[in-house]
Short mmCIF file of C-alpha atoms in Angstrom, two decimals:
data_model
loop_
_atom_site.label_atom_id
_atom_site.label_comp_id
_atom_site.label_asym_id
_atom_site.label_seq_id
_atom_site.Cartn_x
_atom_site.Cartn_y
_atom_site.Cartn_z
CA UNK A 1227 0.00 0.00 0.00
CA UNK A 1228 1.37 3.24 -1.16
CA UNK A 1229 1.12 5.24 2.37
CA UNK A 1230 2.78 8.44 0.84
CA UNK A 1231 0.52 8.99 -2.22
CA UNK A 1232 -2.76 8.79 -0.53
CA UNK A 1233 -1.85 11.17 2.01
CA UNK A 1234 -0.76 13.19 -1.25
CA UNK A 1235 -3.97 12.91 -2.58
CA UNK A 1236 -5.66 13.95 0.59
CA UNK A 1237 -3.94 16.75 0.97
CA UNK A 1238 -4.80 17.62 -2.61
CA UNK A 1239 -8.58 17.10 -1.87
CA UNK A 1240 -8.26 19.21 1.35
CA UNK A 1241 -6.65 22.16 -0.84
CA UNK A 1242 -9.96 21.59 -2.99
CA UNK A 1243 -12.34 21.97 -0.29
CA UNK A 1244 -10.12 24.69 1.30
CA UNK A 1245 -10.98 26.68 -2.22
CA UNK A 1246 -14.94 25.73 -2.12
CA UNK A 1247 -15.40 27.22 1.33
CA UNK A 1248 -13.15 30.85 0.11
CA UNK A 1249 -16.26 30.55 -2.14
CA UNK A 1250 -18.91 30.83 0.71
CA UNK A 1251 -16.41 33.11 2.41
CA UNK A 1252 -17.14 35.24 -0.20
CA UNK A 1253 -20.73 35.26 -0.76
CA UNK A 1254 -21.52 35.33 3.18
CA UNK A 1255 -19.37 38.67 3.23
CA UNK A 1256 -21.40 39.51 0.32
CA UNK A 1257 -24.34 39.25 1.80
CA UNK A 1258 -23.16 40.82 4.99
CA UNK A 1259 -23.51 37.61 7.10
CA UNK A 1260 -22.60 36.69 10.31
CA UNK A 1261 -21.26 33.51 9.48
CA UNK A 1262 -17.77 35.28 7.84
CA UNK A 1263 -15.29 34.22 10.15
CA UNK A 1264 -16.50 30.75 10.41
CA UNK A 1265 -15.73 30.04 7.01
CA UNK A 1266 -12.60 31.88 7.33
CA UNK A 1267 -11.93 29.78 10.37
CA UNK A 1268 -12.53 26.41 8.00
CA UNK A 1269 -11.18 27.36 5.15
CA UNK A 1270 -7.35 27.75 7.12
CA UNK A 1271 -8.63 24.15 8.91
CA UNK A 1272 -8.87 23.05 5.38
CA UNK A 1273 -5.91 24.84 3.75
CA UNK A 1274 -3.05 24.67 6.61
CA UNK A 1275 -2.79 20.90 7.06
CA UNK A 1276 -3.52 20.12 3.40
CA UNK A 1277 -0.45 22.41 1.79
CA UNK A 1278 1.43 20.37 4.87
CA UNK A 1279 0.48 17.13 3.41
CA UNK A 1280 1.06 18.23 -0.40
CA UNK A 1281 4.41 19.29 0.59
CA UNK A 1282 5.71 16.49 2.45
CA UNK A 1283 4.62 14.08 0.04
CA UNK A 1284 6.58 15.58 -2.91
CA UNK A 1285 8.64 13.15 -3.96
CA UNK A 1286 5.66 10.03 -4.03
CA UNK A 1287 4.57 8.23 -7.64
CA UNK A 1288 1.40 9.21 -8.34
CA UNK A 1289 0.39 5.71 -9.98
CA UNK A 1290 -2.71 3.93 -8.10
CA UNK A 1291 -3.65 0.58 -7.92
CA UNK A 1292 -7.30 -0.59 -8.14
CA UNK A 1293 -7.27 -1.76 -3.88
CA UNK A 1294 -5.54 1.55 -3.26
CA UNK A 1295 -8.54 3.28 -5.08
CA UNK A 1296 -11.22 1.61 -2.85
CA UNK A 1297 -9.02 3.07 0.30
CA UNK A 1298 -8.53 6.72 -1.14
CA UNK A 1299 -12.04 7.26 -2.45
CA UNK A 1300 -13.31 5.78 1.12
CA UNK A 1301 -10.85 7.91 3.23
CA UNK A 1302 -11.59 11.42 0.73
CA UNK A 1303 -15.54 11.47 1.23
CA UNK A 1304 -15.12 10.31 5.13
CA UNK A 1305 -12.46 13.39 5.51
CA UNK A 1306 -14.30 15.70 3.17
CA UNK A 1307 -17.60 15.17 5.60
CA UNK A 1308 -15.82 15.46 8.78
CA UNK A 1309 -14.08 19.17 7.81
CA UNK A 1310 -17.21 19.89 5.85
CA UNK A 1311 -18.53 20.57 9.29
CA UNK A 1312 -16.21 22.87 10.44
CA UNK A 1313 -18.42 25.80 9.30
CA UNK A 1314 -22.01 25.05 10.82
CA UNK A 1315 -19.82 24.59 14.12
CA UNK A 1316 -17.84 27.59 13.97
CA UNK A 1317 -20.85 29.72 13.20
CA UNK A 1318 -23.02 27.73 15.49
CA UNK A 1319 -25.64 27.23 13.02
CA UNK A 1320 -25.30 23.62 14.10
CA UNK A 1321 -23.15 23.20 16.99
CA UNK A 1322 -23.44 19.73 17.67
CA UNK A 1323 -21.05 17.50 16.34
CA UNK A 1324 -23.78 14.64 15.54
CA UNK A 1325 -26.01 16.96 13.90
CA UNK A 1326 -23.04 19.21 11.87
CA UNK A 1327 -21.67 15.66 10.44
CA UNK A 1328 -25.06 14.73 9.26
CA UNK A 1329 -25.97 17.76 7.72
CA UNK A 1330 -22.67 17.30 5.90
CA UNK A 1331 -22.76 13.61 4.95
CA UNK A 1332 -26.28 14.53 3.80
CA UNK A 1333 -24.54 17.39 1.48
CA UNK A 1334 -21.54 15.28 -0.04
CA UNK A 1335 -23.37 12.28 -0.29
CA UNK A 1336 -26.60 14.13 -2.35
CA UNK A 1337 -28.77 12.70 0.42
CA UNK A 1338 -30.85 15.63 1.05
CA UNK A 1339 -32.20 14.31 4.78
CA UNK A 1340 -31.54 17.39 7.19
CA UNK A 1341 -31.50 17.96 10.83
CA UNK A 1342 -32.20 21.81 10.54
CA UNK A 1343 -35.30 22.87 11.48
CA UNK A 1344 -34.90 26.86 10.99
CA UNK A 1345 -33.62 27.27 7.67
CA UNK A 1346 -34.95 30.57 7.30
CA UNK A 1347 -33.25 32.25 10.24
CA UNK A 1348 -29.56 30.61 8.64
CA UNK A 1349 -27.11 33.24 6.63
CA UNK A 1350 -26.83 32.73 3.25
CA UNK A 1351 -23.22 31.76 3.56
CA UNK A 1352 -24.20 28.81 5.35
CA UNK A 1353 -27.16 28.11 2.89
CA UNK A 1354 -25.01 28.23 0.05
CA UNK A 1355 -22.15 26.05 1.56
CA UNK A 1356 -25.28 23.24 1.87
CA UNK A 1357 -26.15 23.70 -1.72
CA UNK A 1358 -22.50 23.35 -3.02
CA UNK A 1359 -21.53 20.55 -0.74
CA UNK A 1360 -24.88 18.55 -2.76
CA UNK A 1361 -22.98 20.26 -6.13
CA UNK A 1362 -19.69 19.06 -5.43
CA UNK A 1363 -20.35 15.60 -4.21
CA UNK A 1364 -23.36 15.16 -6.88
CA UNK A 1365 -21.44 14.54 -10.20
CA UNK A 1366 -18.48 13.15 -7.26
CA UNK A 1367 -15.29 14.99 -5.69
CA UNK A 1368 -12.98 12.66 -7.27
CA UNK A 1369 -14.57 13.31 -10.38
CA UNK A 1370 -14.02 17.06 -10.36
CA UNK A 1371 -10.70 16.12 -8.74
CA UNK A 1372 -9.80 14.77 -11.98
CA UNK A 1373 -10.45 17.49 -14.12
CA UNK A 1374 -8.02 18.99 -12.69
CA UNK A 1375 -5.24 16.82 -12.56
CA UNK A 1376 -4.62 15.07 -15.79
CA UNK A 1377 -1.15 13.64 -14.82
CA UNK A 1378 -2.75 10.95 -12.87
CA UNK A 1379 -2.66 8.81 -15.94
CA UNK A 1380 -3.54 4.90 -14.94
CA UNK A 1381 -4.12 5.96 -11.37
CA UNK A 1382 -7.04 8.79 -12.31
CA UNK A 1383 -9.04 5.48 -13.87
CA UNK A 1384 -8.58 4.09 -10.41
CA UNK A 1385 -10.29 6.26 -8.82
CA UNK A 1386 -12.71 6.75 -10.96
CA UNK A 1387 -14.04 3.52 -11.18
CA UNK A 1388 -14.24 3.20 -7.36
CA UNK A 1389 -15.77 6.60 -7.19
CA UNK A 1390 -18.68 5.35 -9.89
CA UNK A 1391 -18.46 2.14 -9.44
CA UNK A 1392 -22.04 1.81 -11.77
CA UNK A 1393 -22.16 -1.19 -14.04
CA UNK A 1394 -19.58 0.01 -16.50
CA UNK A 1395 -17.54 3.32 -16.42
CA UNK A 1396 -17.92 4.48 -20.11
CA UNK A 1397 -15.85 6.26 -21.41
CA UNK A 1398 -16.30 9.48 -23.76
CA UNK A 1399 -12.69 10.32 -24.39
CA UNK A 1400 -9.90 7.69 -24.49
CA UNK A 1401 -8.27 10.11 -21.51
CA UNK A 1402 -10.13 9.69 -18.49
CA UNK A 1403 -9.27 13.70 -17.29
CA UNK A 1404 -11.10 14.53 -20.64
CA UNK A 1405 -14.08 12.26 -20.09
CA UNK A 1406 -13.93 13.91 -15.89
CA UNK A 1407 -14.15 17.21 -18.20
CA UNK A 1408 -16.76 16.35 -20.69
CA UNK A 1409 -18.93 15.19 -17.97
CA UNK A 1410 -18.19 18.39 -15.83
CA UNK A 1411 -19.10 20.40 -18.82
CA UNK A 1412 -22.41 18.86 -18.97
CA UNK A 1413 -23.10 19.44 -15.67
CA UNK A 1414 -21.94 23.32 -15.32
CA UNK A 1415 -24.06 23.74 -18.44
CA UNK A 1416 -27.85 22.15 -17.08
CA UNK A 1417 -27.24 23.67 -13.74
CA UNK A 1418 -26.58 27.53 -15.64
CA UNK A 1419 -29.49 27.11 -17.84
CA UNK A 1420 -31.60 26.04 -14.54
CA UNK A 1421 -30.93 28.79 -12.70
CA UNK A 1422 -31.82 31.01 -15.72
CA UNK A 1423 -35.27 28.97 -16.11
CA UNK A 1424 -35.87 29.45 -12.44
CA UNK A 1425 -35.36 33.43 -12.16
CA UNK A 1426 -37.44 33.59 -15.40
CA UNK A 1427 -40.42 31.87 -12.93
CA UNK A 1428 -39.85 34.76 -10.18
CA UNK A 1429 -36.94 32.76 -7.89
CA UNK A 1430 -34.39 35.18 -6.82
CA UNK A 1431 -30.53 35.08 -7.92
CA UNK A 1432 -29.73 33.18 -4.60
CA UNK A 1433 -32.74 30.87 -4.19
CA UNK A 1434 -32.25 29.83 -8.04
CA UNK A 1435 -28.46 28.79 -7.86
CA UNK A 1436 -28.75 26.91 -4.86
CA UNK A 1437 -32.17 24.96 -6.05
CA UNK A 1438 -29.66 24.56 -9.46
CA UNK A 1439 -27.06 22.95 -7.17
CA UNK A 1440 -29.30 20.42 -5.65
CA UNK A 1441 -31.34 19.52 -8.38
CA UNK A 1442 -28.49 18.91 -10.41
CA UNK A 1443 -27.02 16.84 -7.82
CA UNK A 1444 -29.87 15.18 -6.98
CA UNK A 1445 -29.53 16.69 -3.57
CA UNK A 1446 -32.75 17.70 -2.18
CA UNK A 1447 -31.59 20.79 0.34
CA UNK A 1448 -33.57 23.64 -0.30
CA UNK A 1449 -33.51 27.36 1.52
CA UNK A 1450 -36.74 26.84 2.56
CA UNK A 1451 -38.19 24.94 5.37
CA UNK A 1452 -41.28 23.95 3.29
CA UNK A 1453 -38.96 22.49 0.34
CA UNK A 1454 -40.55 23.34 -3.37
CA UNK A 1455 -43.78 23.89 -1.75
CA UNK A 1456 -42.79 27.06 -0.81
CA UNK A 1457 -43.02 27.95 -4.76
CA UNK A 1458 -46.50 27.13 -5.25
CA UNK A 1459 -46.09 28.22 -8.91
CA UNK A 1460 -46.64 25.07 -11.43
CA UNK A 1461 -43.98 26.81 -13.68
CA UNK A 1462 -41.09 26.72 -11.16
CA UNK A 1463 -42.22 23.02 -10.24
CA UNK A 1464 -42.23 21.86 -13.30
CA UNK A 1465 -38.90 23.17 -14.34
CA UNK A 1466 -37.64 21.18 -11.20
CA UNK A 1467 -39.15 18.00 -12.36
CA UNK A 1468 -37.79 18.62 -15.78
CA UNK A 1469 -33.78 19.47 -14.31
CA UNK A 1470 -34.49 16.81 -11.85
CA UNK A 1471 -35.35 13.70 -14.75
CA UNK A 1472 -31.91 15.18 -16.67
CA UNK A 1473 -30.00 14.72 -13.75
CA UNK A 1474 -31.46 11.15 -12.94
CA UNK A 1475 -30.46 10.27 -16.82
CA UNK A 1476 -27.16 9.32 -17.69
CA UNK A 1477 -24.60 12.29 -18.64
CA UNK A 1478 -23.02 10.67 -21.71
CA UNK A 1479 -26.32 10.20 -23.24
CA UNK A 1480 -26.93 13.61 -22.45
CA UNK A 1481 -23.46 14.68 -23.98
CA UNK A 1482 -24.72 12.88 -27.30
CA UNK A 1483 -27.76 14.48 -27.05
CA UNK A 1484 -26.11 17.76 -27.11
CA UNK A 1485 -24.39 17.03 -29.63
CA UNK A 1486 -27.53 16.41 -31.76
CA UNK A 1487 -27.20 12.15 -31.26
CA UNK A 1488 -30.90 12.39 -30.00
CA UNK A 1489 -31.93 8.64 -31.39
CA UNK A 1490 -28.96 7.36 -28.61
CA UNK A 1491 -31.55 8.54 -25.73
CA UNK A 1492 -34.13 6.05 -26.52
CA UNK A 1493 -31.63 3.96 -28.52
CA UNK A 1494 -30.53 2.94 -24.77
CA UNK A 1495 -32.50 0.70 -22.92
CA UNK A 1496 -31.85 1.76 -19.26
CA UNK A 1497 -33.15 4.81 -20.24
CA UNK A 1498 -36.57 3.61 -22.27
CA UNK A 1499 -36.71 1.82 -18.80
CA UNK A 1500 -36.04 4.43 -16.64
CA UNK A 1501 -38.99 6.76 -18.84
CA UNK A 1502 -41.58 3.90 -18.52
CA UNK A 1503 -40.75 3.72 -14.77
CA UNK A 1504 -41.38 6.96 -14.25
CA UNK A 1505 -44.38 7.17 -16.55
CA UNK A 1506 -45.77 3.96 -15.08
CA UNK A 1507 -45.80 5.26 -11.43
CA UNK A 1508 -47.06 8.30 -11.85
CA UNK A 1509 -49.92 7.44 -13.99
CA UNK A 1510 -50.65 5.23 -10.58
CA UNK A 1511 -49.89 7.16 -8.30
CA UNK A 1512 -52.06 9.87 -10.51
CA UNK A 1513 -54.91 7.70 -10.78
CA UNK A 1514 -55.43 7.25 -6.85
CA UNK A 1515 -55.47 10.77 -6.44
CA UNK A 1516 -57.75 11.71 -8.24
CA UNK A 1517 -59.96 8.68 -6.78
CA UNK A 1518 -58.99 8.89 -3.43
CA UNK A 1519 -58.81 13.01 -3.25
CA UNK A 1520 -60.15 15.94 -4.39
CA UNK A 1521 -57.48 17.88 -6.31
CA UNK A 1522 -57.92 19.45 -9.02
CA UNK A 1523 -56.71 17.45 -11.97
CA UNK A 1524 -53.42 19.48 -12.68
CA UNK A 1525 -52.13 19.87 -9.76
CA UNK A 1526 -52.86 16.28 -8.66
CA UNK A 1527 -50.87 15.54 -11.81
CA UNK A 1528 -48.14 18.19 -11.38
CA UNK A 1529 -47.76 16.19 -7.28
CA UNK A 1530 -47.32 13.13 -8.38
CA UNK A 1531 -44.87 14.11 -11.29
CA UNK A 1532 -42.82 15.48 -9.44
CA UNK A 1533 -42.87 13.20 -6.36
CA UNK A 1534 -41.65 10.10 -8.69
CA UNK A 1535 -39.35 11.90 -10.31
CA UNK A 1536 -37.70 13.39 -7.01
CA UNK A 1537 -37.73 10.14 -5.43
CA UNK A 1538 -36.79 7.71 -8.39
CA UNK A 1539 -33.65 10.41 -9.24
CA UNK A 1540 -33.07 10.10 -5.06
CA UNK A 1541 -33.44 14.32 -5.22
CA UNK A 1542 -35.84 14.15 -2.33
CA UNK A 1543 -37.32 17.44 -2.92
CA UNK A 1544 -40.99 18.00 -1.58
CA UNK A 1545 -44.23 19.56 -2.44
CA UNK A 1546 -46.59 17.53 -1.25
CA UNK A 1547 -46.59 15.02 1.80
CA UNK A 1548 -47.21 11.21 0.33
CA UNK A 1549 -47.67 10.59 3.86
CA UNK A 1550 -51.16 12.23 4.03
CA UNK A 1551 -52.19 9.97 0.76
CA UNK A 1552 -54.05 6.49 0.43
CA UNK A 1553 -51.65 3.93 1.97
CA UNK A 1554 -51.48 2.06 -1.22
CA UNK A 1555 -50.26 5.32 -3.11
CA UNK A 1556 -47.21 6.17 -0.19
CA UNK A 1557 -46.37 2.38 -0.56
CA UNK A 1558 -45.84 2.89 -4.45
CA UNK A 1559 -43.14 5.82 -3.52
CA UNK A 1560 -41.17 3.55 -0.80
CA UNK A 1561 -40.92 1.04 -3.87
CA UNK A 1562 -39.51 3.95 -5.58
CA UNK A 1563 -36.91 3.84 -2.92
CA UNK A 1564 -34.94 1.27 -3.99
CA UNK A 1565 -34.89 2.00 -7.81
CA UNK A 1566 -32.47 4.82 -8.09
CA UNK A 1567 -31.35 6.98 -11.13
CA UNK A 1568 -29.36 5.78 -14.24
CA UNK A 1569 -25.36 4.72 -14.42
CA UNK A 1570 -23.41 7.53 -15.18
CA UNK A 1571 -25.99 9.90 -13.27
CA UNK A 1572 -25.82 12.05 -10.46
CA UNK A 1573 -28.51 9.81 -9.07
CA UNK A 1574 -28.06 7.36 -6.26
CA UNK A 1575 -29.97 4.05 -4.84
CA UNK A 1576 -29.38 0.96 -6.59
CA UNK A 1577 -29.59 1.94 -10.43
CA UNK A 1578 -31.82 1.42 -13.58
CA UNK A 1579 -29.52 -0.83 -15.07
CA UNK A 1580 -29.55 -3.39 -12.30
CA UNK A 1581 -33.36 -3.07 -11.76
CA UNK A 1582 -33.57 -4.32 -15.25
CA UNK A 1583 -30.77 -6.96 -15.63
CA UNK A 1584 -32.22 -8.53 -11.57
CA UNK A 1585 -35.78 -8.62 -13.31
CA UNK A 1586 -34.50 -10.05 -16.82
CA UNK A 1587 -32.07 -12.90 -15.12
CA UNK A 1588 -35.17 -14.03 -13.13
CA UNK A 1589 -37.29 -14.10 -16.13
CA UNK A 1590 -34.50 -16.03 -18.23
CA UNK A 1591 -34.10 -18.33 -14.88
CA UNK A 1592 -37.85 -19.73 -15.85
CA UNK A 1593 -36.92 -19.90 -19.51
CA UNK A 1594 -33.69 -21.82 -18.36
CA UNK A 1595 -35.50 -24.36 -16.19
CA UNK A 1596 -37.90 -24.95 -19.04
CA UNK A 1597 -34.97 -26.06 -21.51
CA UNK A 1598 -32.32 -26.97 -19.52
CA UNK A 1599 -29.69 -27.38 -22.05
CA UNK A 1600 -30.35 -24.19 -23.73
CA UNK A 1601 -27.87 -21.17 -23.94
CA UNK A 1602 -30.46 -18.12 -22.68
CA UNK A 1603 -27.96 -15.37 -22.23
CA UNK A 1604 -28.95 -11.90 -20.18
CA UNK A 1605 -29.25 -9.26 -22.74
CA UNK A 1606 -29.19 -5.51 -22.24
CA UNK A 1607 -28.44 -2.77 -25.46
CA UNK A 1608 -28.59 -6.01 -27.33
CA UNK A 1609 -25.75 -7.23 -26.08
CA UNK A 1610 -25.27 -10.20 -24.12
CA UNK A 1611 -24.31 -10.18 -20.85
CA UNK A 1612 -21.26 -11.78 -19.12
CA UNK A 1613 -22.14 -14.32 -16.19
CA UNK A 1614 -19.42 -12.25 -14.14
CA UNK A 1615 -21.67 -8.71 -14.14
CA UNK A 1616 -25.13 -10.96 -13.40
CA UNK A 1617 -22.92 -12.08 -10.82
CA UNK A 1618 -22.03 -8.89 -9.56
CA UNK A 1619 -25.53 -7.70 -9.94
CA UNK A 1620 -26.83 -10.24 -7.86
CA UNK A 1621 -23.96 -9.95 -4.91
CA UNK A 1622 -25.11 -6.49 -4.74
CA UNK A 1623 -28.78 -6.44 -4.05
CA UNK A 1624 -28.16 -9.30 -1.96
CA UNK A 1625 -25.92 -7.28 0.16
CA UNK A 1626 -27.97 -3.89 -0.07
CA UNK A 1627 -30.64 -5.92 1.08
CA UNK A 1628 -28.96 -7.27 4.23
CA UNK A 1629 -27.71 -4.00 4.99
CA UNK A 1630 -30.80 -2.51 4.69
CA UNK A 1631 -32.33 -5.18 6.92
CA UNK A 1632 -29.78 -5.27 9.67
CA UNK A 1633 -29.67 -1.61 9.63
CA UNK A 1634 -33.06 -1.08 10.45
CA UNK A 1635 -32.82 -3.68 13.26
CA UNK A 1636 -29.84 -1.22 14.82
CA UNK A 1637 -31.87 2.11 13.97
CA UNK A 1638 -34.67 0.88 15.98
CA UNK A 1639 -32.63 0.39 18.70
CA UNK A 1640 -32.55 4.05 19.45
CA UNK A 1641 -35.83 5.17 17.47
CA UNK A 1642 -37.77 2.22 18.42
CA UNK A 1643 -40.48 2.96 15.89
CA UNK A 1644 -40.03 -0.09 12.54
CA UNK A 1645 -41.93 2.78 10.03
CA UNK A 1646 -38.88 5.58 11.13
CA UNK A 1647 -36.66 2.86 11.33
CA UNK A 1648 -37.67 1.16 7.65
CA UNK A 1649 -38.24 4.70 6.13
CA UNK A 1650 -34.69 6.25 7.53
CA UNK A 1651 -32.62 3.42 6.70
CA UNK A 1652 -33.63 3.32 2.78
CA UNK A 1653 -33.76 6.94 2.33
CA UNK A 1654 -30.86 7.10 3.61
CA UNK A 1655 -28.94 4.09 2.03
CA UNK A 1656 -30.51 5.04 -1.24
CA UNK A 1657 -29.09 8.54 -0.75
CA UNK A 1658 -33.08 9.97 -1.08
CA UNK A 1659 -33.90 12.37 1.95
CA UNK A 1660 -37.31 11.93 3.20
CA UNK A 1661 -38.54 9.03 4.62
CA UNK A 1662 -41.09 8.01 6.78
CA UNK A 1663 -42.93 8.03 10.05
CA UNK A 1664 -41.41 11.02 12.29
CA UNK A 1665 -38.67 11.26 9.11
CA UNK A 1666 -41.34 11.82 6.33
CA UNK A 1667 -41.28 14.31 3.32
CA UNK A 1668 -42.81 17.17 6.22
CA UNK A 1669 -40.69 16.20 8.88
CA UNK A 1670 -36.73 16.48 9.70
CA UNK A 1671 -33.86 13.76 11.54
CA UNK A 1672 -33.89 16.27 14.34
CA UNK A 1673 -35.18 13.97 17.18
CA UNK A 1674 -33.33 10.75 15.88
CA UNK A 1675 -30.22 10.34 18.67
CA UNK A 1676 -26.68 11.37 18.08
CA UNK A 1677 -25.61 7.85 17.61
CA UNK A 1678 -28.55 7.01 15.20
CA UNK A 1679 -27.43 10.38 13.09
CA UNK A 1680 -23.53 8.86 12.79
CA UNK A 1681 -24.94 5.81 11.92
CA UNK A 1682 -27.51 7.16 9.19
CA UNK A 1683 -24.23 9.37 8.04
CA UNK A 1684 -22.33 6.56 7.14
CA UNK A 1685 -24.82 4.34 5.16
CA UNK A 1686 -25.21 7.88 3.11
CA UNK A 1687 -21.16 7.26 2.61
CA UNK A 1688 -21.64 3.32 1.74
CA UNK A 1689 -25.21 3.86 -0.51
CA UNK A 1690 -23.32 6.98 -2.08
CA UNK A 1691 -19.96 4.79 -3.18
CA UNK A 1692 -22.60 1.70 -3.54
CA UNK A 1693 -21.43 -0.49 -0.92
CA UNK A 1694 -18.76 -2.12 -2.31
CA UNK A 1695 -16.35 0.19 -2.43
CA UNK A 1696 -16.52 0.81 1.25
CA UNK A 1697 -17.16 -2.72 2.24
CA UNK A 1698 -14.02 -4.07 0.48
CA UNK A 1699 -11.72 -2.22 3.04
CA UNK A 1700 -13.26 -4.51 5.83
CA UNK A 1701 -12.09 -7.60 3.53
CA UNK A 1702 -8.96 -9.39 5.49
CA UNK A 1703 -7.80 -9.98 1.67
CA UNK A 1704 -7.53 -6.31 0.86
CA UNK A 1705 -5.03 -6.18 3.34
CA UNK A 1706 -3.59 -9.12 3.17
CA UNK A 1707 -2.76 -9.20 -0.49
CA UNK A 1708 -0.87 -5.72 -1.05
#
């Protein structure tokens, strides 16, 4: 295990998020805050000890196997989180530790879930630093790591892959910097023209570029206690829903789409799957609502729109509570729970793709028992499948499933209430936000206990990096084999 480089690359990282809180430095003494010394404060926490790291580290190859990967990618998102809170304690927004690192876990990690229960009465320095934690960790800190450092070579594909782990890590450009870049583009480009869309519907400078940041991240924090709801306008919801579905899809179809390619969107079958998901739900969800209640078509429409699409993209944003609707209708979103966005997406949970391929191995499994010495291969894009990936596939919901399970034994150990426990556990495994019970789409993690928080924090970190690449480190074999 090369010691020296990782604690190069840490220090890099820190430099990085040194640089994104000079940013909220600046627009809390913009906007006159009180909050300007605490991110000066962080900042030099950030800054300090990373230039010391950087600098004794001069000398180390920057070449980085795939087990070393795992181990940096793990250690950069755990430290990220833990000085990520530096600022809501210095300012004293959020001055407990438990609280500050879930709030910040929540950011990084694109979870949404929050602990505040006064947004309104926080500066906007502290508001934005929640919306640009959701924009940095969205499209991945590694990831816009990379961008920046194309001398990593071999290594950079390293961490890449255990950043997005995914299915497959396709490629646009043969470099992997340039691909980090390409995607980045993208990205920089939806959330601009959101914003733009947003102030055109009446949302001020401020409000617009942070709802930008979280949408595009599938994040979920808003600047308003009440979420999207605040907005009643159908304009400035659907624009959300519209930002939100881009973000759930994946960015190199968008890139081709850009580039005129348009036939590659529904060319790709995760994504005709991830449309028809999306369509299918909300034309049930839609359906019971306007059985079951009496909206007004439209808006009964515009709720459950936007309610798949936040939770199937794992955005979490809110403008209506699912909780108040026909059991049978809030049981259709916690399904949506474990779906998740599309590979290559800022999206979390447990991905389109392997949705599909679990569904299509189980219907081939029937074929396969019915003619036993046939070949029936798994096909996806019209391509067959290797064993290996089905495999893989399989290992992971097997796992997300236990941990999802045994987690919500532990949660209720301090809630004590299953629905909480249930709802908290795979909103925030599958990176969502809201959940249910006392943690539902109206409601905040306030009165869950310190140790519950930690423990939600870190199965944001392990649904975020999609369990694997955490879990490996606890593998006797990953350190046995360097």
């Amino acid at each position: 295990m090369n010691y020296k480089t990782i604690f190069r690359i840490v220090g890099l990282m820190l430099l990085v998020e040194g640089a994104a809180l000079l940013i909220s430095l600046l627009i809390a003494w913009l906007a006159g805050g009180s909050d300007v010394m605490a991110f000066a404060w962080s900042s030099l926490a950030c800054l300090v000890p990373g230039l010391l790291l950087v600098m004794a580290t001069r000398k180390s190859s920057m070449m980085i196997s795939r087990t070393e990967g795992f181990l940096i990618v793990t250690l950069v998102w755990l430290i990220f989180s833990l000085f990520g809170t530096l600022p809501y304690i210095f300012s004293r927004t959020i001055p407990g530790f438990a609280d500050a690192f879930f709030e910040t876990m929540s950011g990084f990690t694109t979870t949404g879930a929050s602990v505040v229960d006064n947004l309104e009465t926080f500066p906007k320095g502290i508001l934005f630093w929640r919306a640009l934690t959701h924009w940095l960790g969205g499209m991945g800190i590694i990831v816009l790591f990379l961008t920046m450092m194309p001398a990593f070579g071999i290594g950079g594909m390293q961490l890449y892959s255990a950043e997005v782990p995914g299915m497959t890590v396709e490629k646009i450009s043969p470099r992997i910097y340039q691909t980090a870049r390409i995607v980045w583009g993208v990205y920089v480009l939806l959330t601009l023209v959101e914003v733009i869309l947003l102030m055109f519907g009446g949302m001020s400078l401020f409000d617009s570029v942070c709802h930008a940041f979280a949408t595009m991240a599938t994040g979920g924090f808003s600047t308003k206690q009440a979420s999207i709801a605040f907005w009643p306008s159908p304009y400035i919801q659907y624009v959300i829903t519209l930002f939100m579905f881009l973000a759930g899809t994946n960015f190199t179809l968008l890139y081709f789409a850009g580039r005129g390619k348009f036939s590659r969107l529904f060319r790709d079958e995760e994504f005709r799957y991830y449309f028809l998901f999306v369509l299918g739900f909300t034309i049930l969800i839609f359906s019971g609502l306007l059985i079951s209640t009496k909206l007004p078509a439209e808006q009964a429409f515009r709720d459950s729109l936007f309610t798949v699409v936040s939770v199937i993209t794992t955005t979490g944003f809110v403008t209506a509570d699912y909780l108040m609707w026909r059991p049978v209708l809030y049981m259709l979103v916690f399904i949506l729970f474990f779906f998740g966005g599309s590979t290559g997406s800022t999206g979390g949970g447990v991905k389109i793709m392997r949705i599909v391929l679990l569904l299509k191995n189980s219907y081939y499994e029937l074929r396969r028992i019915i003619h036993p010495s046939g070949v029936i291969p798994v096909k996806f894009n019209k391509h067959a499948i290797e064993p290996r990936v089905i495999s893989n596939v399989l290992a992971f919901f097997m796992f997300y499933l236990m941990v999802f399970f045994v987690s919500t034994v532990i949660l209720m150990i301090f809630v004590g209430d299953m629905d909480t426990s249930m709802g908290a556990v795979a909103s925030c495994l599958g990176n969502i936000g809201p959940g249910l019970g006392s943690v539902g789409p109206v409601f905040t993690y306030s009165a869950v206990p310190d140790a519950g928080k930690v423990f939600l924090s870190l199965l944001m970190m392990l649904g975020r990096l999609e369990l694997f690449t955490v879990l490996v480190i606890f593998s006797p074999s990953f350190w046995t084999d360097q």
